[in-house]
Amino acid sequence: NAGVTQTPKFRVLKTGQSMTLLCAQDMNHEYMYWYRQDPGMGLRLIHYSVGEGTTAKGEVPDGYNVSRLKKQNFLLGLESAAPSQTSVYFCASSYELGGAGEQFFGPGTRLTVL
Amino acid sequence: GDSVTQMEGPVTLSEEAFLTINCTYTATGYPSLFWYVQYPGEGLQLLLKATKADDKGSNKGFEATYRKETTSFHLEKGSVQVSDSAVYFCALSDRYNTDKLIFGTGTRLQVFP
């Protein structure tokens, strides 16, 4: 099992550009999450999904969109990137909603917006 | 709202020293408590967890006890190794509002030979 994978690993964007981050899991988990990690702020939840075709807003959803067209994939989109979105992005999945069970994390995507 | 407070790092120790990383929480419900570890260049992985008061979670020589009276979940290890160098995150999940984990800001541990 590959677990949770993320692509790309690194990306540099210019302000106003768009991009999509892909998360894939092979554990048949229903629940998937996107977090951002910033220095001194821990991890903050951007969006999450409780199953194929569903999405919900987390703590910091503004400027991001998500889609869950297939159970194993969870996409995070930035339509018009801003320097404030420079961060490390982590995807996670779990077999129980939220923290009732263990969340499994991908290796992260380091995004820089110039 | 619910929150987690961790001691600021970095924590710098010599190999075989005793480790304590403090974590306290605020929650209105009955949270489950977690410690996650992030090794350099990797994602987070669950280290241990406790789901009710007085439970002790343990793994890889690390331990933490769920103390409801002091709202704490301090991480301890009796003898750290260089390979324990990482960032440690305390987190909680409210059993009745389990749509997310709430993380602390993380504590970096550096262990020197």
PDB file of C-alpha atoms in Angstrom:
ATOM      1  CA  ASN A   1       0.000   0.000   0.000  1.00  0.00           C
ATOM      2  CA  ALA A   2       1.242   3.457  -0.901  1.00  0.00           C
ATOM      3  CA  GLY A   3      -0.963   5.046   1.775  1.00  0.00           C
ATOM      4  CA  VAL A   4      -1.576   8.734   1.051  1.00  0.00           C
ATOM      5  CA  THR A   5       0.307  10.319  -1.830  1.00  0.00           C
ATOM      6  CA  GLN A   6       0.430  13.949  -2.911  1.00  0.00           C
ATOM      7  CA  THR A   7       1.503  15.599  -6.137  1.00  0.00           C
ATOM      8  CA  PRO A   8       3.410  17.748  -6.735  1.00  0.00           C
ATOM      9  CA  LYS A   9       5.961  17.840  -3.896  1.00  0.00           C
ATOM     10  CA  PHE A  10       7.079  21.383  -4.633  1.00  0.00           C
ATOM     11  CA  ARG A  11       5.655  24.236  -6.663  1.00  0.00           C
ATOM     12  CA  VAL A  12       6.399  27.899  -7.206  1.00  0.00           C
ATOM     13  CA  LEU A  13       3.620  30.120  -8.523  1.00  0.00           C
ATOM     14  CA  LYS A  14       3.299  33.751  -9.402  1.00  0.00           C
ATOM     15  CA  THR A  15       0.515  35.813  -7.871  1.00  0.00           C
ATOM     16  CA  GLY A  16      -2.711  35.253  -9.782  1.00  0.00           C
ATOM     17  CA  GLN A  17      -1.780  31.872 -11.248  1.00  0.00           C
ATOM     18  CA  SER A  18      -3.899  28.819 -10.606  1.00  0.00           C
ATOM     19  CA  MET A  19      -3.011  25.258  -9.728  1.00  0.00           C
ATOM     20  CA  THR A  20      -4.444  21.994  -8.447  1.00  0.00           C
ATOM     21  CA  LEU A  21      -2.953  19.772  -5.785  1.00  0.00           C
ATOM     22  CA  LEU A  22      -3.805  16.097  -6.028  1.00  0.00           C
ATOM     23  CA  CYS A  23      -4.211  13.732  -3.107  1.00  0.00           C
ATOM     24  CA  ALA A  24      -4.736  10.007  -3.546  1.00  0.00           C
ATOM     25  CA  GLN A  25      -5.270   7.254  -0.963  1.00  0.00           C
ATOM     26  CA  ASP A  26      -5.447   3.501  -1.443  1.00  0.00           C
ATOM     27  CA  MET A  27      -6.867   2.562   1.962  1.00  0.00           C
ATOM     28  CA  ASN A  28     -10.542   2.847   0.929  1.00  0.00           C
ATOM     29  CA  HIS A  29     -11.072   5.613   3.496  1.00  0.00           C
ATOM     30  CA  GLU A  30     -14.328   7.539   3.354  1.00  0.00           C
ATOM     31  CA  TYR A  31     -12.974  10.713   4.918  1.00  0.00           C
ATOM     32  CA  MET A  32     -10.317  13.015   3.484  1.00  0.00           C
ATOM     33  CA  TYR A  33      -8.896  16.358   4.588  1.00  0.00           C
ATOM     34  CA  TRP A  34      -6.720  19.205   3.367  1.00  0.00           C
ATOM     35  CA  TYR A  35      -4.582  21.125   5.895  1.00  0.00           C
ATOM     36  CA  ARG A  36      -2.092  23.912   5.652  1.00  0.00           C
ATOM     37  CA  GLN A  37       0.908  24.137   7.950  1.00  0.00           C
ATOM     38  CA  ASP A  38       2.429  27.502   8.759  1.00  0.00           C
ATOM     39  CA  PRO A  39       5.242  28.306  11.209  1.00  0.00           C
ATOM     40  CA  GLY A  40       3.966  28.784  14.752  1.00  0.00           C
ATOM     41  CA  MET A  41       0.385  27.921  13.813  1.00  0.00           C
ATOM     42  CA  GLY A  42       0.251  24.153  13.699  1.00  0.00           C
ATOM     43  CA  LEU A  43      -2.069  22.594  11.140  1.00  0.00           C
ATOM     44  CA  ARG A  44      -5.290  24.278  10.098  1.00  0.00           C
ATOM     45  CA  LEU A  45      -8.093  22.512   8.266  1.00  0.00           C
ATOM     46  CA  ILE A  46      -8.959  24.002   4.866  1.00  0.00           C
ATOM     47  CA  HIS A  47     -11.675  21.655   3.551  1.00  0.00           C
ATOM     48  CA  TYR A  48     -12.715  18.093   4.134  1.00  0.00           C
ATOM     49  CA  SER A  49     -14.908  15.402   2.598  1.00  0.00           C
ATOM     50  CA  VAL A  50     -17.067  12.754   4.221  1.00  0.00           C
ATOM     51  CA  GLY A  51     -17.424  10.700   1.073  1.00  0.00           C
ATOM     52  CA  GLU A  52     -17.352  10.663  -2.708  1.00  0.00           C
ATOM     53  CA  GLY A  53     -19.139  13.688  -4.128  1.00  0.00           C
ATOM     54  CA  THR A  54     -19.176  15.619  -0.825  1.00  0.00           C
ATOM     55  CA  THR A  55     -17.097  18.532   0.465  1.00  0.00           C
ATOM     56  CA  ALA A  56     -17.277  20.815   3.491  1.00  0.00           C
ATOM     57  CA  LYS A  57     -15.487  23.923   4.716  1.00  0.00           C
ATOM     58  CA  GLY A  58     -12.930  23.779   7.450  1.00  0.00           C
ATOM     59  CA  GLU A  59     -11.287  26.515   9.483  1.00  0.00           C
ATOM     60  CA  VAL A  60      -9.582  28.449   6.643  1.00  0.00           C
ATOM     61  CA  PRO A  61     -11.451  27.748   3.352  1.00  0.00           C
ATOM     62  CA  ASP A  62     -11.216  31.151   1.654  1.00  0.00           C
ATOM     63  CA  GLY A  63      -9.273  31.173  -1.606  1.00  0.00           C
ATOM     64  CA  TYR A  64      -9.466  27.391  -2.039  1.00  0.00           C
ATOM     65  CA  ASN A  65     -11.853  24.987  -3.736  1.00  0.00           C
ATOM     66  CA  VAL A  66     -11.988  21.208  -3.532  1.00  0.00           C
ATOM     67  CA  SER A  67     -13.537  18.287  -5.346  1.00  0.00           C
ATOM     68  CA  ARG A  68     -14.025  14.604  -4.526  1.00  0.00           C
ATOM     69  CA  LEU A  69     -15.175  13.021  -7.762  1.00  0.00           C
ATOM     70  CA  LYS A  70     -13.676   9.648  -6.887  1.00  0.00           C
ATOM     71  CA  LYS A  71     -13.463   8.100  -3.443  1.00  0.00           C
ATOM     72  CA  GLN A  72      -9.706   7.725  -3.613  1.00  0.00           C
ATOM     73  CA  ASN A  73      -8.902  11.269  -4.805  1.00  0.00           C
ATOM     74  CA  PHE A  74      -9.288  14.677  -3.181  1.00  0.00           C
ATOM     75  CA  LEU A  75      -8.246  17.737  -5.187  1.00  0.00           C
ATOM     76  CA  LEU A  76      -7.379  21.151  -3.772  1.00  0.00           C
ATOM     77  CA  GLY A  77      -7.534  24.088  -6.173  1.00  0.00           C
ATOM     78  CA  LEU A  78      -6.197  27.607  -5.973  1.00  0.00           C
ATOM     79  CA  GLU A  79      -7.948  29.738  -8.594  1.00  0.00           C
ATOM     80  CA  SER A  80      -5.855  32.881  -8.121  1.00  0.00           C
ATOM     81  CA  ALA A  81      -2.843  32.328  -5.914  1.00  0.00           C
ATOM     82  CA  ALA A  82      -1.783  34.949  -3.363  1.00  0.00           C
ATOM     83  CA  PRO A  83       1.458  35.236  -1.358  1.00  0.00           C
ATOM     84  CA  SER A  84      -0.571  34.506   1.795  1.00  0.00           C
ATOM     85  CA  GLN A  85      -1.113  31.007   0.421  1.00  0.00           C
ATOM     86  CA  THR A  86       2.582  30.217   0.645  1.00  0.00           C
ATOM     87  CA  SER A  87       2.554  27.216   2.943  1.00  0.00           C
ATOM     88  CA  VAL A  88       3.024  23.485   3.229  1.00  0.00           C
ATOM     89  CA  TYR A  89      -0.154  21.605   2.344  1.00  0.00           C
ATOM     90  CA  PHE A  90      -0.972  18.213   3.791  1.00  0.00           C
ATOM     91  CA  CYS A  91      -3.664  15.806   2.760  1.00  0.00           C
ATOM     92  CA  ALA A  92      -4.977  13.204   5.190  1.00  0.00           C
ATOM     93  CA  SER A  93      -7.533  10.417   5.210  1.00  0.00           C
ATOM     94  CA  SER A  94      -9.264   8.394   7.895  1.00  0.00           C
ATOM     95  CA  TYR A  95     -11.699   5.531   8.327  1.00  0.00           C
ATOM     96  CA  GLU A  96     -13.630   7.424  10.979  1.00  0.00           C
ATOM     97  CA  LEU A  97     -14.732  11.026  10.774  1.00  0.00           C
ATOM     98  CA  GLY A  98     -12.292  13.592  12.113  1.00  0.00           C
ATOM     99  CA  GLY A  99     -10.230  12.490  15.068  1.00  0.00           C
ATOM    100  CA  ALA A 100     -12.364   9.629  16.289  1.00  0.00           C
ATOM    101  CA  GLY A 101      -9.908   7.428  14.475  1.00  0.00           C
ATOM    102  CA  GLU A 102      -6.362   7.884  13.262  1.00  0.00           C
ATOM    103  CA  GLN A 103      -5.712  10.238  10.383  1.00  0.00           C
ATOM    104  CA  PHE A 104      -3.102   9.175   7.816  1.00  0.00           C
ATOM    105  CA  PHE A 105      -1.084  11.972   6.275  1.00  0.00           C
ATOM    106  CA  GLY A 106       0.637  12.418   2.954  1.00  0.00           C
ATOM    107  CA  PRO A 107       4.206  13.768   2.692  1.00  0.00           C
ATOM    108  CA  GLY A 108       3.098  17.318   1.904  1.00  0.00           C
ATOM    109  CA  THR A 109       3.352  19.858  -0.903  1.00  0.00           C
ATOM    110  CA  ARG A 110       5.518  22.918  -0.378  1.00  0.00           C
ATOM    111  CA  LEU A 111       3.970  25.841  -2.262  1.00  0.00           C
ATOM    112  CA  THR A 112       5.584  29.239  -2.710  1.00  0.00           C
ATOM    113  CA  VAL A 113       3.621  32.119  -4.208  1.00  0.00           C
ATOM    114  CA  LEU A 114       5.744  35.025  -5.404  1.00  0.00           C
TER     115      LEU A 114
ATOM    116  CA  GLY B   1     -13.879  27.002  21.121  1.00  0.00           C
ATOM    117  CA  ASP B   2     -11.745  23.946  21.675  1.00  0.00           C
ATOM    118  CA  SER B   3      -8.001  24.512  21.708  1.00  0.00           C
ATOM    119  CA  VAL B   4      -4.663  22.886  22.428  1.00  0.00           C
ATOM    120  CA  THR B   5      -1.648  24.597  23.985  1.00  0.00           C
ATOM    121  CA  GLN B   6       1.837  23.154  23.735  1.00  0.00           C
ATOM    122  CA  MET B   7       5.118  24.277  25.202  1.00  0.00           C
ATOM    123  CA  GLU B   8       7.216  26.254  22.775  1.00  0.00           C
ATOM    124  CA  GLY B   9      10.370  24.726  21.418  1.00  0.00           C
ATOM    125  CA  PRO B  10      12.834  23.873  20.459  1.00  0.00           C
ATOM    126  CA  VAL B  11      13.560  21.372  23.167  1.00  0.00           C
ATOM    127  CA  THR B  12      17.233  20.433  23.045  1.00  0.00           C
ATOM    128  CA  LEU B  13      18.429  17.299  24.846  1.00  0.00           C
ATOM    129  CA  SER B  14      21.397  14.999  24.958  1.00  0.00           C
ATOM    130  CA  GLU B  15      20.913  11.361  24.042  1.00  0.00           C
ATOM    131  CA  GLU B  16      19.468   9.254  26.893  1.00  0.00           C
ATOM    132  CA  ALA B  17      17.975  12.292  28.649  1.00  0.00           C
ATOM    133  CA  PHE B  18      14.405  12.319  29.970  1.00  0.00           C
ATOM    134  CA  LEU B  19      11.827  14.077  27.822  1.00  0.00           C
ATOM    135  CA  THR B  20       8.661  15.904  28.767  1.00  0.00           C
ATOM    136  CA  ILE B  21       6.626  17.957  26.304  1.00  0.00           C
ATOM    137  CA  ASN B  22       3.689  19.683  27.955  1.00  0.00           C
ATOM    138  CA  CYS B  23       0.228  19.802  26.411  1.00  0.00           C
ATOM    139  CA  THR B  24      -2.947  21.232  27.890  1.00  0.00           C
ATOM    140  CA  TYR B  25      -6.339  21.494  26.287  1.00  0.00           C
ATOM    141  CA  THR B  26      -9.658  23.295  26.454  1.00  0.00           C
ATOM    142  CA  ALA B  27     -12.748  21.411  25.336  1.00  0.00           C
ATOM    143  CA  THR B  28     -16.446  21.623  26.054  1.00  0.00           C
ATOM    144  CA  GLY B  29     -17.151  17.961  25.345  1.00  0.00           C
ATOM    145  CA  TYR B  30     -15.321  14.696  25.927  1.00  0.00           C
ATOM    146  CA  PRO B  31     -12.273  14.795  23.695  1.00  0.00           C
ATOM    147  CA  SER B  32      -9.998  12.080  22.492  1.00  0.00           C
ATOM    148  CA  LEU B  33      -6.344  13.149  22.726  1.00  0.00           C
ATOM    149  CA  PHE B  34      -3.500  12.420  20.357  1.00  0.00           C
ATOM    150  CA  TRP B  35       0.218  12.913  19.865  1.00  0.00           C
ATOM    151  CA  TYR B  36       1.394  13.047  16.271  1.00  0.00           C
ATOM    152  CA  VAL B  37       5.054  13.149  15.195  1.00  0.00           C
ATOM    153  CA  GLN B  38       6.505  14.723  12.063  1.00  0.00           C
ATOM    154  CA  TYR B  39       9.990  13.607  11.048  1.00  0.00           C
ATOM    155  CA  PRO B  40      11.990  15.921   8.765  1.00  0.00           C
ATOM    156  CA  GLY B  41      10.554  16.067   5.260  1.00  0.00           C
ATOM    157  CA  GLU B  42       7.617  13.812   6.053  1.00  0.00           C
ATOM    158  CA  GLY B  43       3.938  14.058   6.892  1.00  0.00           C
ATOM    159  CA  LEU B  44       2.497  13.568  10.348  1.00  0.00           C
ATOM    160  CA  GLN B  45       2.004  10.122  11.800  1.00  0.00           C
ATOM    161  CA  LEU B  46       0.117   9.047  14.872  1.00  0.00           C
ATOM    162  CA  LEU B  47       2.396   8.348  17.832  1.00  0.00           C
ATOM    163  CA  LEU B  48      -0.184   7.525  20.510  1.00  0.00           C
ATOM    164  CA  LYS B  49      -3.691   8.325  21.624  1.00  0.00           C
ATOM    165  CA  ALA B  50      -6.078   8.146  24.603  1.00  0.00           C
ATOM    166  CA  THR B  51      -9.843   8.246  24.356  1.00  0.00           C
ATOM    167  CA  LYS B  52     -11.000   8.754  27.954  1.00  0.00           C
ATOM    168  CA  ALA B  53      -9.845  10.094  31.285  1.00  0.00           C
ATOM    169  CA  ASP B  54      -6.979   8.207  32.987  1.00  0.00           C
ATOM    170  CA  ASP B  55      -6.158   6.272  29.823  1.00  0.00           C
ATOM    171  CA  LYS B  56      -2.452   5.983  29.068  1.00  0.00           C
ATOM    172  CA  GLY B  57      -1.299   5.905  25.470  1.00  0.00           C
ATOM    173  CA  SER B  58       2.112   4.437  24.700  1.00  0.00           C
ATOM    174  CA  ASN B  59       4.259   3.661  21.678  1.00  0.00           C
ATOM    175  CA  LYS B  60       7.990   3.447  20.866  1.00  0.00           C
ATOM    176  CA  GLY B  61       8.890   4.233  24.490  1.00  0.00           C
ATOM    177  CA  PHE B  62       6.719   7.364  24.571  1.00  0.00           C
ATOM    178  CA  GLU B  63       3.835   7.680  27.024  1.00  0.00           C
ATOM    179  CA  ALA B  64       1.073  10.174  27.767  1.00  0.00           C
ATOM    180  CA  THR B  65      -1.733  10.013  30.322  1.00  0.00           C
ATOM    181  CA  TYR B  66      -5.117  11.668  29.832  1.00  0.00           C
ATOM    182  CA  ARG B  67      -5.579  13.848  32.946  1.00  0.00           C
ATOM    183  CA  LYS B  68      -9.058  15.307  33.029  1.00  0.00           C
ATOM    184  CA  GLU B  69      -8.536  17.103  36.349  1.00  0.00           C
ATOM    185  CA  THR B  70      -5.623  19.114  34.955  1.00  0.00           C
ATOM    186  CA  THR B  71      -6.802  19.028  31.294  1.00  0.00           C
ATOM    187  CA  SER B  72      -3.370  17.787  30.284  1.00  0.00           C
ATOM    188  CA  PHE B  73      -1.790  15.145  28.069  1.00  0.00           C
ATOM    189  CA  HIS B  74       1.957  15.535  28.569  1.00  0.00           C
ATOM    190  CA  LEU B  75       4.296  13.452  26.416  1.00  0.00           C
ATOM    191  CA  GLU B  76       7.172  11.650  28.168  1.00  0.00           C
ATOM    192  CA  LYS B  77      10.037   9.370  27.265  1.00  0.00           C
ATOM    193  CA  GLY B  78      12.585   8.018  29.666  1.00  0.00           C
ATOM    194  CA  SER B  79      15.612   7.973  27.360  1.00  0.00           C
ATOM    195  CA  VAL B  80      15.574   9.846  24.059  1.00  0.00           C
ATOM    196  CA  GLN B  81      17.591   8.916  21.003  1.00  0.00           C
ATOM    197  CA  VAL B  82      18.945  11.026  18.157  1.00  0.00           C
ATOM    198  CA  SER B  83      16.332   9.372  15.927  1.00  0.00           C
ATOM    199  CA  ASP B  84      13.565  10.942  18.074  1.00  0.00           C
ATOM    200  CA  SER B  85      14.458  14.376  16.690  1.00  0.00           C
ATOM    201  CA  ALA B  86      11.218  15.598  15.126  1.00  0.00           C
ATOM    202  CA  VAL B  87       8.285  17.939  15.626  1.00  0.00           C
ATOM    203  CA  TYR B  88       5.609  16.693  18.023  1.00  0.00           C
ATOM    204  CA  PHE B  89       1.985  17.812  17.784  1.00  0.00           C
ATOM    205  CA  CYS B  90      -0.654  17.429  20.460  1.00  0.00           C
ATOM    206  CA  ALA B  91      -4.207  17.253  19.121  1.00  0.00           C
ATOM    207  CA  LEU B  92      -7.764  16.683  20.263  1.00  0.00           C
ATOM    208  CA  SER B  93     -11.032  15.581  18.781  1.00  0.00           C
ATOM    209  CA  ASP B  94     -14.346  16.235  20.447  1.00  0.00           C
ATOM    210  CA  ARG B  95     -16.248  12.992  20.511  1.00  0.00           C
ATOM    211  CA  TYR B  96     -19.506  14.797  19.809  1.00  0.00           C
ATOM    212  CA  ASN B  97     -18.165  17.056  17.076  1.00  0.00           C
ATOM    213  CA  THR B  98     -15.731  14.840  15.281  1.00  0.00           C
ATOM    214  CA  ASP B  99     -15.457  16.629  11.983  1.00  0.00           C
ATOM    215  CA  LYS B 100     -11.878  17.636  12.658  1.00  0.00           C
ATOM    216  CA  LEU B 101      -8.738  17.356  14.712  1.00  0.00           C
ATOM    217  CA  ILE B 102      -7.544  20.478  16.514  1.00  0.00           C
ATOM    218  CA  PHE B 103      -3.765  20.696  16.617  1.00  0.00           C
ATOM    219  CA  GLY B 104      -1.354  22.505  18.859  1.00  0.00           C
ATOM    220  CA  THR B 105       1.417  24.557  17.288  1.00  0.00           C
ATOM    221  CA  GLY B 106       3.985  21.766  17.552  1.00  0.00           C
ATOM    222  CA  THR B 107       7.171  21.385  19.579  1.00  0.00           C
ATOM    223  CA  ARG B 108      10.474  20.721  17.882  1.00  0.00           C
ATOM    224  CA  LEU B 109      12.730  18.230  19.657  1.00  0.00           C
ATOM    225  CA  GLN B 110      16.441  18.141  18.893  1.00  0.00           C
ATOM    226  CA  VAL B 111      18.508  15.317  20.377  1.00  0.00           C
ATOM    227  CA  PHE B 112      22.285  15.480  20.193  1.00  0.00           C
ATOM    228  CA  PRO B 113      24.717  12.564  20.637  1.00  0.00           C
TER     229      PRO B 113
END
